[in-house]
Tab-separated table of C-alpha atoms in Angstrom:
chain	number	residue	atom	x	y	z
A	36	MET	CA	-231.682	94.270	53.234
A	37	LYS	CA	-232.594	96.983	55.298
A	38	PRO	CA	-229.580	99.917	55.777
A	39	LEU	CA	-228.349	100.751	59.083
A	40	ARG	CA	-229.442	104.088	60.797
A	41	ASN	CA	-226.962	107.142	60.391
A	42	ASP	CA	-226.982	107.376	64.286
A	43	CYS	CA	-226.944	103.837	65.219
A	44	PHE	CA	-223.505	103.975	66.895
A	45	ALA	CA	-224.177	107.186	69.012
A	46	LEU	CA	-223.460	107.040	72.730
A	47	PRO	CA	-225.575	108.253	75.354
A	48	PRO	CA	-224.986	111.971	76.494
A	49	GLY	CA	-222.337	111.874	79.091
A	50	VAL	CA	-220.698	108.474	78.349
A	51	ASN	CA	-217.066	108.758	78.332
A	52	TRP	CA	-215.098	105.389	78.899
A	53	THR	CA	-217.270	102.602	77.803
A	54	PRO	CA	-216.270	98.966	79.614
A	55	VAL	CA	-215.682	96.246	77.019
A	56	GLU	CA	-218.781	94.036	77.702
A	57	GLU	CA	-221.202	97.156	77.473
A	58	ALA	CA	-219.414	98.361	74.361
A	59	LEU	CA	-220.019	94.931	72.713
A	60	GLU	CA	-223.532	94.683	74.189
A	61	ARG	CA	-224.286	98.106	72.582
A	62	LEU	CA	-222.387	97.163	69.266
A	63	HIS	CA	-224.725	93.901	69.049
A	64	SER	CA	-228.003	95.699	69.614
A	65	ARG	CA	-227.465	98.109	66.953
A	66	LEU	CA	-226.458	95.812	63.905
A	67	HIS	CA	-228.386	93.576	61.506
A	68	PRO	CA	-227.531	91.841	58.099
A	69	VAL	CA	-226.943	94.504	55.509
A	70	VAL	CA	-225.941	91.748	52.451
A	71	ASP	CA	-228.555	90.301	50.172
A	72	VAL	CA	-229.225	86.635	49.196
A	73	ASP	CA	-227.944	84.113	46.591
A	74	ARG	CA	-230.571	81.626	45.726
A	75	ALA	CA	-229.998	77.841	45.336
A	76	VAL	CA	-226.078	77.942	45.218
A	77	PRO	CA	-224.784	74.689	44.668
A	78	LEU	CA	-223.279	72.730	47.525
A	79	SER	CA	-219.853	72.600	45.626
A	80	GLU	CA	-219.788	76.682	45.958
A	81	VAL	CA	-220.989	77.142	49.852
A	82	ASN	CA	-217.923	76.707	51.907
A	83	GLY	CA	-217.527	79.388	54.179
A	84	ARG	CA	-220.890	80.957	53.225
A	85	ILE	CA	-223.634	81.690	55.475
A	86	LEU	CA	-226.983	80.258	55.234
A	87	ALA	CA	-229.834	82.867	54.791
A	88	SER	CA	-232.931	80.335	55.347
A	89	ASP	CA	-233.296	77.186	57.446
A	90	VAL	CA	-232.566	73.869	55.804
A	91	LEU	CA	-235.277	70.864	56.133
A	92	ALA	CA	-234.377	67.382	55.466
A	93	PRO	CA	-236.056	65.979	52.366
A	94	ARG	CA	-235.704	62.525	53.851
A	95	ALA	CA	-234.403	60.711	56.839
A	96	HIS	CA	-230.837	59.823	57.595
A	97	PRO	CA	-230.286	57.010	57.569
A	98	PRO	CA	-233.176	56.217	55.071
A	99	SER	CA	-233.932	52.604	56.228
A	100	THR	CA	-232.833	50.556	59.054
A	101	ASN	CA	-229.499	49.198	58.632
A	102	SER	CA	-226.871	47.068	60.064
A	103	ALA	CA	-223.992	48.526	61.925
A	104	VAL	CA	-221.661	45.362	61.501
A	105	ASP	CA	-221.013	42.429	59.543
A	106	GLY	CA	-222.833	39.517	61.028
A	107	TYR	CA	-226.073	37.957	60.957
A	108	ALA	CA	-229.783	39.214	61.235
A	109	LEU	CA	-232.497	37.735	63.097
A	110	ALA	CA	-235.484	38.633	65.196
A	111	GLY	CA	-234.596	39.715	68.668
A	112	PRO	CA	-234.461	39.809	71.266
A	113	LEU	CA	-232.270	36.633	72.080
A	114	THR	CA	-232.681	35.322	75.557
A	115	GLU	CA	-232.457	31.523	75.584
A	116	VAL	CA	-228.826	30.554	74.785
A	117	PRO	CA	-227.302	28.415	73.432
A	118	CYS	CA	-229.503	28.226	70.487
A	119	THR	CA	-229.165	27.053	66.678
A	120	LEU	CA	-231.179	29.279	63.952
A	121	PRO	CA	-231.605	27.980	60.621
A	122	LEU	CA	-230.125	30.290	57.884
A	123	VAL	CA	-232.174	31.495	54.963
A	124	ASN	CA	-230.318	31.411	51.514
A	125	GLY	CA	-228.975	34.692	50.263
A	126	ARG	CA	-227.869	37.689	52.089
A	127	SER	CA	-228.336	41.331	52.629
A	128	ALA	CA	-225.585	43.721	51.419
A	129	ALA	CA	-225.016	47.454	50.928
A	130	GLY	CA	-226.591	48.396	47.814
A	131	GLU	CA	-228.061	44.821	47.399
A	132	PRO	CA	-230.946	44.599	49.953
A	133	TYR	CA	-232.569	41.230	50.603
A	134	GLN	CA	-236.159	41.141	48.868
A	135	GLY	CA	-237.599	38.784	50.764
A	136	THR	CA	-238.977	38.189	54.368
A	137	VAL	CA	-236.942	36.126	56.929
A	138	PRO	CA	-239.258	33.514	58.705
A	139	HIS	CA	-239.085	33.816	62.791
A	140	GLY	CA	-236.690	31.843	64.647
A	141	HIS	CA	-234.373	32.086	61.176
A	142	ALA	CA	-231.163	34.246	60.564
A	143	ILE	CA	-229.821	35.707	57.154
A	144	ARG	CA	-226.194	37.028	56.623
A	145	ILE	CA	-225.973	40.604	56.190
A	146	LEU	CA	-222.997	43.166	55.914
A	147	THR	CA	-222.201	46.669	57.444
A	148	GLY	CA	-224.468	49.338	55.939
A	149	ALA	CA	-227.146	46.671	54.420
A	150	VAL	CA	-230.803	47.237	54.835
A	151	MET	CA	-232.313	44.986	57.449
A	152	PRO	CA	-234.771	42.495	56.000
A	153	ALA	CA	-238.367	42.187	56.612
A	154	GLY	CA	-238.487	40.225	59.862
A	155	THR	CA	-235.456	41.142	61.500
A	156	ASP	CA	-234.315	43.842	63.918
A	157	THR	CA	-231.278	42.648	65.429
A	158	VAL	CA	-227.857	41.669	64.409
A	159	VAL	CA	-225.054	39.476	65.989
A	160	LEU	CA	-221.565	40.015	65.219
A	161	GLU	CA	-220.054	37.400	62.916
A	162	GLU	CA	-217.197	36.695	65.584
A	163	ASP	CA	-219.774	35.988	68.378
A	164	CYS	CA	-221.155	33.061	66.455
A	165	GLU	CA	-220.559	30.298	64.610
A	166	VAL	CA	-221.954	28.620	61.297
A	167	VAL	CA	-222.204	24.769	61.327
A	168	ASP	CA	-223.867	22.934	58.312
A	169	GLY	CA	-226.317	25.700	57.532
A	170	GLN	CA	-227.062	26.525	61.109
A	171	LEU	CA	-226.216	29.529	63.151
A	172	GLN	CA	-224.890	28.609	66.619
A	173	LEU	CA	-225.225	31.299	69.467
A	174	ASN	CA	-223.985	31.147	72.902
A	175	GLY	CA	-224.699	34.822	74.011
A	176	THR	CA	-227.797	36.763	74.765
A	177	LEU	CA	-228.735	39.856	72.475
A	178	LYS	CA	-231.115	42.747	73.422
A	179	GLN	CA	-233.671	43.694	70.430
A	180	GLY	CA	-232.427	46.019	68.157
A	181	ALA	CA	-228.638	45.207	68.766
A	182	ASN	CA	-226.098	46.383	66.374
A	183	ALA	CA	-228.820	47.977	64.092
A	184	ARG	CA	-229.112	51.616	63.264
A	185	LYS	CA	-232.702	52.843	63.067
A	186	ALA	CA	-234.241	54.714	60.008
A	187	GLY	CA	-234.338	58.305	60.944
A	188	GLU	CA	-232.047	57.781	63.991
A	189	ASP	CA	-230.113	60.700	63.093
A	190	ILE	CA	-232.191	62.934	61.160
A	191	GLN	CA	-235.893	62.743	60.555
A	192	ALA	CA	-237.657	63.645	57.245
A	193	GLU	CA	-238.688	67.422	57.503
A	194	GLU	CA	-236.511	67.873	60.754
A	195	CYS	CA	-234.511	71.308	60.757
A	196	VAL	CA	-230.858	70.385	60.196
A	197	LEU	CA	-229.367	73.738	59.931
A	198	THR	CA	-230.455	77.035	60.721
A	199	ALA	CA	-229.998	80.670	58.945
A	200	GLY	CA	-227.126	82.281	59.950
A	201	THR	CA	-224.883	79.169	60.343
A	202	ARG	CA	-221.477	79.540	58.449
A	203	LEU	CA	-221.276	76.537	56.410
A	204	THR	CA	-218.050	74.037	56.941
A	205	PRO	CA	-217.164	71.167	55.198
A	206	THR	CA	-218.527	68.845	57.832
A	207	GLN	CA	-221.954	70.957	57.883
A	208	ILE	CA	-222.003	70.491	53.713
A	209	SER	CA	-221.693	66.751	54.362
A	210	VAL	CA	-225.046	67.055	56.364
A	211	LEU	CA	-226.989	68.940	53.728
A	212	ALA	CA	-225.275	65.874	51.308
A	213	SER	CA	-226.556	63.368	53.248
A	214	VAL	CA	-230.228	64.163	53.161
A	215	GLY	CA	-230.020	65.004	49.506
A	216	VAL	CA	-229.910	68.703	49.765
A	217	SER	CA	-228.213	69.796	46.498
A	218	SER	CA	-228.390	73.487	46.883
A	219	VAL	CA	-229.047	76.420	49.590
A	220	ASP	CA	-229.763	79.892	49.744
A	221	VAL	CA	-226.806	81.834	51.192
A	222	PHE	CA	-225.875	85.379	51.750
A	223	LYS	CA	-223.734	87.265	49.469
A	224	ARG	CA	-220.447	87.554	50.798
A	225	LEU	CA	-219.711	90.771	53.103
A	226	ARG	CA	-217.571	93.416	51.031
A	227	VAL	CA	-215.166	94.815	53.419
A	228	GLY	CA	-212.819	97.572	52.441
A	229	VAL	CA	-209.412	98.144	54.068
A	230	LEU	CA	-207.948	101.503	54.333
A	231	SER	CA	-204.549	102.642	55.921
A	232	THR	CA	-203.413	106.292	56.766
A	233	GLY	CA	-200.731	108.168	57.937
A	234	ASP	CA	-197.890	110.198	56.478
A	235	GLU	CA	-195.359	108.077	58.262
A	236	VAL	CA	-196.721	104.747	56.833
A	237	LYS	CA	-195.484	103.535	53.526
A	238	PRO	CA	-196.542	100.462	51.544
A	239	VAL	CA	-194.124	97.390	51.788
A	240	GLY	CA	-191.699	97.496	49.194
A	241	ALA	CA	-191.607	101.247	49.084
A	242	GLU	CA	-188.559	103.380	49.740
A	243	VAL	CA	-188.498	104.677	53.443
A	244	THR	CA	-186.687	107.100	55.432
A	245	ASP	CA	-185.925	106.753	58.904
A	246	TRP	CA	-188.933	108.418	60.282
A	247	GLN	CA	-191.442	106.588	58.040
A	248	ILE	CA	-192.588	103.012	58.704
A	249	TYR	CA	-193.879	100.031	56.675
A	250	ASP	CA	-197.471	99.578	56.445
A	251	ALA	CA	-198.098	96.246	58.676
A	252	ASN	CA	-202.036	96.967	58.991
A	253	ARG	CA	-203.112	96.680	55.729
A	254	PRO	CA	-201.755	92.990	55.007
A	255	MET	CA	-202.688	92.103	58.546
A	256	LEU	CA	-206.474	93.492	58.324
A	257	SER	CA	-206.762	92.124	54.551
A	258	GLY	CA	-205.689	88.667	55.867
A	259	LEU	CA	-208.339	88.868	58.630
A	260	VAL	CA	-210.960	89.808	56.340
A	261	THR	CA	-210.179	86.725	53.846
A	262	ARG	CA	-209.504	84.533	56.443
A	263	LEU	CA	-213.192	85.170	57.739
A	264	GLY	CA	-214.534	84.390	54.487
A	265	TYR	CA	-215.305	87.867	53.444
A	266	GLU	CA	-214.470	89.713	50.367
A	267	LEU	CA	-211.717	91.895	50.326
A	268	VAL	CA	-211.640	95.525	48.822
A	269	ASP	CA	-208.661	96.994	49.014
A	270	LEU	CA	-208.759	100.542	49.433
A	271	GLY	CA	-205.002	101.221	49.593
A	272	HIS	CA	-203.130	103.579	51.518
A	273	VAL	CA	-203.599	107.581	51.796
A	274	LEU	CA	-201.777	110.520	53.231
A	275	ASP	CA	-202.936	112.705	56.089
A	276	ARG	CA	-204.838	114.725	54.007
A	277	ALA	CA	-208.721	115.327	54.489
A	278	GLU	CA	-209.433	115.306	50.692
A	279	ASP	CA	-207.537	112.159	50.308
A	280	VAL	CA	-209.311	110.531	53.205
A	281	ARG	CA	-212.740	111.887	52.051
A	282	ALA	CA	-211.903	110.422	48.565
A	283	ALA	CA	-210.962	107.064	49.869
A	284	LEU	CA	-214.039	106.672	51.741
A	285	ALA	CA	-216.272	107.498	49.242
A	286	ARG	CA	-214.538	105.195	47.118
A	287	GLY	CA	-215.403	102.483	49.840
A	288	ALA	CA	-218.892	103.563	50.386
A	289	GLU	CA	-219.640	102.835	46.751
A	290	GLN	CA	-217.804	99.329	46.841
A	291	CYS	CA	-218.010	98.076	50.250
A	292	ASP	CA	-220.502	97.016	52.913
A	293	LEU	CA	-218.393	98.026	55.626
A	294	ILE	CA	-215.038	99.943	55.793
A	295	LEU	CA	-212.197	99.091	58.383
A	296	THR	CA	-209.646	101.844	58.865
A	297	SER	CA	-206.651	101.788	60.514
A	298	GLY	CA	-205.009	105.133	62.361
A	299	GLY	CA	-206.449	108.411	62.265
A	300	VAL	CA	-209.278	108.157	64.710
A	301	SER	CA	-208.315	110.249	67.926
A	302	ALA	CA	-208.608	113.706	68.208
A	303	GLY	CA	-205.056	114.994	67.211
A	304	ASP	CA	-204.341	117.718	64.590
A	305	GLU	CA	-203.528	115.136	61.749
A	306	ASP	CA	-206.271	112.653	62.745
A	307	HIS	CA	-208.189	112.964	59.686
A	308	VAL	CA	-210.301	109.931	59.587
A	309	SER	CA	-212.297	111.166	62.565
A	310	LYS	CA	-212.341	114.647	61.149
A	311	THR	CA	-213.516	113.581	58.058
A	312	LEU	CA	-216.129	111.539	59.406
A	313	LYS	CA	-217.297	113.789	61.662
A	314	ALA	CA	-217.569	116.558	58.784
A	315	HIS	CA	-219.336	114.374	55.989
A	316	GLY	CA	-221.018	111.404	58.056
A	317	GLU	CA	-222.040	110.453	61.472
A	318	ILE	CA	-219.145	109.537	64.140
A	319	SER	CA	-219.174	108.218	67.502
A	320	ASN	CA	-215.738	108.112	69.021
A	321	TRP	CA	-216.032	105.163	71.733
A	322	ARG	CA	-212.972	105.561	74.154
A	323	ILE	CA	-212.917	101.887	75.030
A	324	ALA	CA	-211.734	100.588	78.226
A	325	ILE	CA	-209.144	98.530	76.996
A	326	LYS	CA	-205.461	98.186	76.737
A	327	PRO	CA	-204.158	98.015	74.073
A	328	GLY	CA	-206.884	100.043	72.079
A	329	ARG	CA	-209.039	102.842	73.663
A	330	PRO	CA	-209.972	104.683	70.598
A	331	LEU	CA	-212.462	102.911	68.318
A	332	ALA	CA	-214.342	105.008	65.775
A	333	LEU	CA	-217.816	103.734	64.684
A	334	ALA	CA	-219.192	105.889	62.001
A	335	MET	CA	-221.405	105.639	59.124
A	336	PHE	CA	-220.530	107.489	55.633
A	337	LYS	CA	-222.712	107.602	52.857
A	338	GLY	CA	-224.553	104.730	54.261
A	339	THR	CA	-221.664	102.608	54.815
A	340	PRO	CA	-220.576	101.424	58.210
A	341	VAL	CA	-217.110	102.417	59.084
A	342	VAL	CA	-215.028	100.962	61.933
A	343	GLY	CA	-211.946	102.920	62.594
A	344	LEU	CA	-209.244	101.141	64.251
A	345	PRO	CA	-206.076	102.265	66.194
A	346	GLY	CA	-203.221	103.022	64.265
A	347	ASN	CA	-200.809	100.773	66.399
A	348	PRO	CA	-200.756	97.216	64.944
A	349	VAL	CA	-201.289	95.356	68.150
A	350	ALA	CA	-204.077	97.767	69.119
A	351	ALA	CA	-205.555	97.280	65.834
A	352	TRP	CA	-205.521	93.580	65.810
A	353	VAL	CA	-207.135	93.504	69.350
A	354	CYS	CA	-209.954	95.838	68.324
A	355	ALA	CA	-210.139	94.157	65.295
A	356	LEU	CA	-211.025	90.574	66.921
A	357	ARG	CA	-212.840	91.871	69.694
A	358	PHE	CA	-215.228	94.378	67.986
A	359	ALA	CA	-215.086	94.117	64.202
A	360	ALA	CA	-215.181	90.276	63.757
A	361	PRO	CA	-218.245	89.807	65.816
A	362	ALA	CA	-219.645	92.906	63.812
A	363	MET	CA	-218.612	91.617	60.648
A	364	ALA	CA	-220.316	88.287	61.460
A	365	LEU	CA	-223.716	89.834	61.905
A	366	LEU	CA	-223.652	92.122	59.130
A	367	ALA	CA	-222.986	89.393	56.874
A	368	GLY	CA	-225.885	87.604	57.810
A	369	GLY	CA	-224.171	85.187	60.477
A	370	GLU	CA	-224.787	84.955	64.577
A	371	TRP	CA	-222.893	87.429	66.733
A	372	PHE	CA	-220.484	85.648	68.787
A	373	GLU	CA	-218.663	85.802	72.014
A	374	PRO	CA	-215.452	84.009	71.449
A	375	GLN	CA	-214.971	80.966	73.618
A	376	ALA	CA	-212.316	81.128	76.361
A	377	TYR	CA	-210.571	78.716	78.407
A	378	VAL	CA	-209.951	79.088	82.214
A	379	LEU	CA	-205.861	77.939	82.403
A	380	PRO	CA	-203.217	78.263	84.813
A	381	ALA	CA	-200.684	81.274	84.347
A	382	ASN	CA	-197.386	80.703	83.782
A	383	PHE	CA	-196.628	84.399	84.370
A	384	SER	CA	-196.884	87.257	87.092
A	385	LYS	CA	-198.525	90.479	86.835
A	386	ASN	CA	-200.003	93.195	88.867
A	387	LYS	CA	-203.244	94.763	87.190
A	388	LYS	CA	-203.981	98.167	87.833
A	389	PRO	CA	-207.790	98.729	87.787
A	390	GLY	CA	-209.867	100.696	85.437
A	391	ARG	CA	-209.471	99.044	82.060
A	392	SER	CA	-209.608	95.612	80.593
A	393	GLU	CA	-206.344	94.035	79.319
A	394	MET	CA	-205.691	91.880	76.302
A	395	LEU	CA	-202.345	90.144	76.422
A	396	ARG	CA	-200.631	88.195	73.741
A	397	ALA	CA	-200.360	84.670	74.944
A	398	ARG	CA	-199.801	81.053	74.032
A	399	VAL	CA	-200.493	77.695	75.822
A	400	ARG	CA	-197.471	75.283	76.556
A	401	ASP	CA	-197.916	72.138	78.668
A	402	GLY	CA	-201.237	73.170	79.944
A	403	GLN	CA	-200.273	76.614	81.088
A	404	VAL	CA	-200.734	80.334	79.643
A	405	GLU	CA	-197.528	82.190	79.070
A	406	VAL	CA	-197.638	85.743	77.731
A	407	PHE	CA	-195.277	87.799	75.548
A	408	GLY	CA	-192.304	89.150	77.271
A	409	SER	CA	-193.197	92.596	76.573
A	410	GLU	CA	-196.783	94.391	76.655
A	411	GLY	CA	-195.506	97.327	74.565
A	412	SER	CA	-198.047	97.649	71.769
A	413	GLY	CA	-195.247	98.513	69.307
A	414	ARG	CA	-193.906	95.103	69.437
A	415	VAL	CA	-195.410	93.407	66.485
A	416	THR	CA	-193.227	90.132	66.830
A	417	GLY	CA	-195.710	89.583	69.697
A	418	LEU	CA	-198.453	89.172	67.189
A	419	ALA	CA	-196.385	86.394	65.217
A	420	TRP	CA	-195.652	84.845	68.679
A	421	SER	CA	-198.665	84.544	70.215
A	422	GLU	CA	-201.553	82.016	69.500
A	423	GLY	CA	-204.223	83.861	71.199
A	424	LEU	CA	-205.179	86.470	74.053
A	425	VAL	CA	-205.165	86.543	77.984
A	426	GLU	CA	-208.303	88.553	78.700
A	427	LEU	CA	-208.225	90.407	82.211
A	428	ASP	CA	-211.396	92.421	83.198
A	429	GLU	CA	-211.573	95.939	84.545
A	430	SER	CA	-210.641	94.878	88.256
A	431	ALA	CA	-207.139	95.125	90.073
A	432	ARG	CA	-205.863	91.641	90.098
A	433	GLN	CA	-202.601	90.168	91.224
A	434	ILE	CA	-201.636	87.186	88.997
A	435	GLU	CA	-198.891	84.647	90.197
A	436	GLN	CA	-197.659	81.251	88.853
A	437	GLY	CA	-200.935	78.963	88.546
A	438	THR	CA	-203.685	81.971	89.109
A	439	PRO	CA	-206.689	80.914	86.777
A	440	VAL	CA	-206.779	83.403	83.690
A	441	ARG	CA	-208.928	83.502	80.770
A	442	PHE	CA	-206.979	82.475	77.284
A	443	ILE	CA	-209.059	83.012	73.910
A	444	PRO	CA	-207.323	81.233	71.271
A	445	TYR	CA	-207.437	82.874	68.019
A	446	GLY	CA	-209.389	79.921	66.734
A	447	SER	CA	-212.306	81.079	68.812
A	448	PHE	CA	-212.628	84.287	66.511
A	449	GLY	CA	-213.159	82.106	63.335
A	450	LEU	CA	-209.240	81.800	62.529
């Protein structure tokens, strides 16, 4: 795959605050797939993988016209009723088709899924007719083709059934199998490195003092990576030392297609991620007009893209979903996505100030959206409580009970 340009994330001169939609559009326009292709991978191994090429159906589905019900096959339409039709000896069953031709004006027993015998095109349900002395008696009319599934009515032979960039799910794998596709070309899994930074951060299980905190970001972001179907590369945790940060990024550049970092991306004395990327790579600190969030470092380090997320867990989660998730999908060979939002009535009140988009931790109950009781971005309990996000744009808004708001469930991000 063609590598990304070193300056792909650079902002135009004079740009300071970037609105969310503009930031997403810029990010989308500057990325492309960076992974190679695995050829002819069996269907048993492609769940969650991304198609690398279009798939054409080798045969039609269904391959033959067949019955949708148990009943009797005949030549339609049937307009003059009541009537009596002689029955042909034999039947057509799934896996055991009738080999002869049914004479016009006759009928034959047929079971669900069975191929329609020659000379028939219509099926009457067995509960809508009666057999008396080898004769089929009908009292209701039938249009031609009733209760029959035509050959190829679902998929035509040589029809494109799935396109490149599609992430394969069990239902899509079923479609491939139904037309006889046994293997497909898929992109290799995107290798995503996750790195935590900070002197105050300690891995879970380590001894901590009152001024230290446990690392919530690395497990959270690692779970996001694996849940989205990518290959996780755990780059661990490093202290706020330029040499340590540089060494971790160098390891990531060798092993990964993308690196996610958390913390150290602002312009403070100990923000060594941004300092290291400026000194040894290409970096653009995007000041996104979003709450929580704002600092989002987009960089290239030794040819590998780096997404530097805020250190606060809530801000890291919001920015990872809103910016990193669609970016990873595109880098992995999939499609850039805008998460599906649903407009629902608010079950909360808020006076929103202008200037920044806001993402509120939220969930839906009884058809209304409620938000977490505190907007404090340090309240990690709100992450577990929430089932999605309410997105409010940059404009000022007065939200009352019943005001329509945009709710984005976490499932819209692929979770």
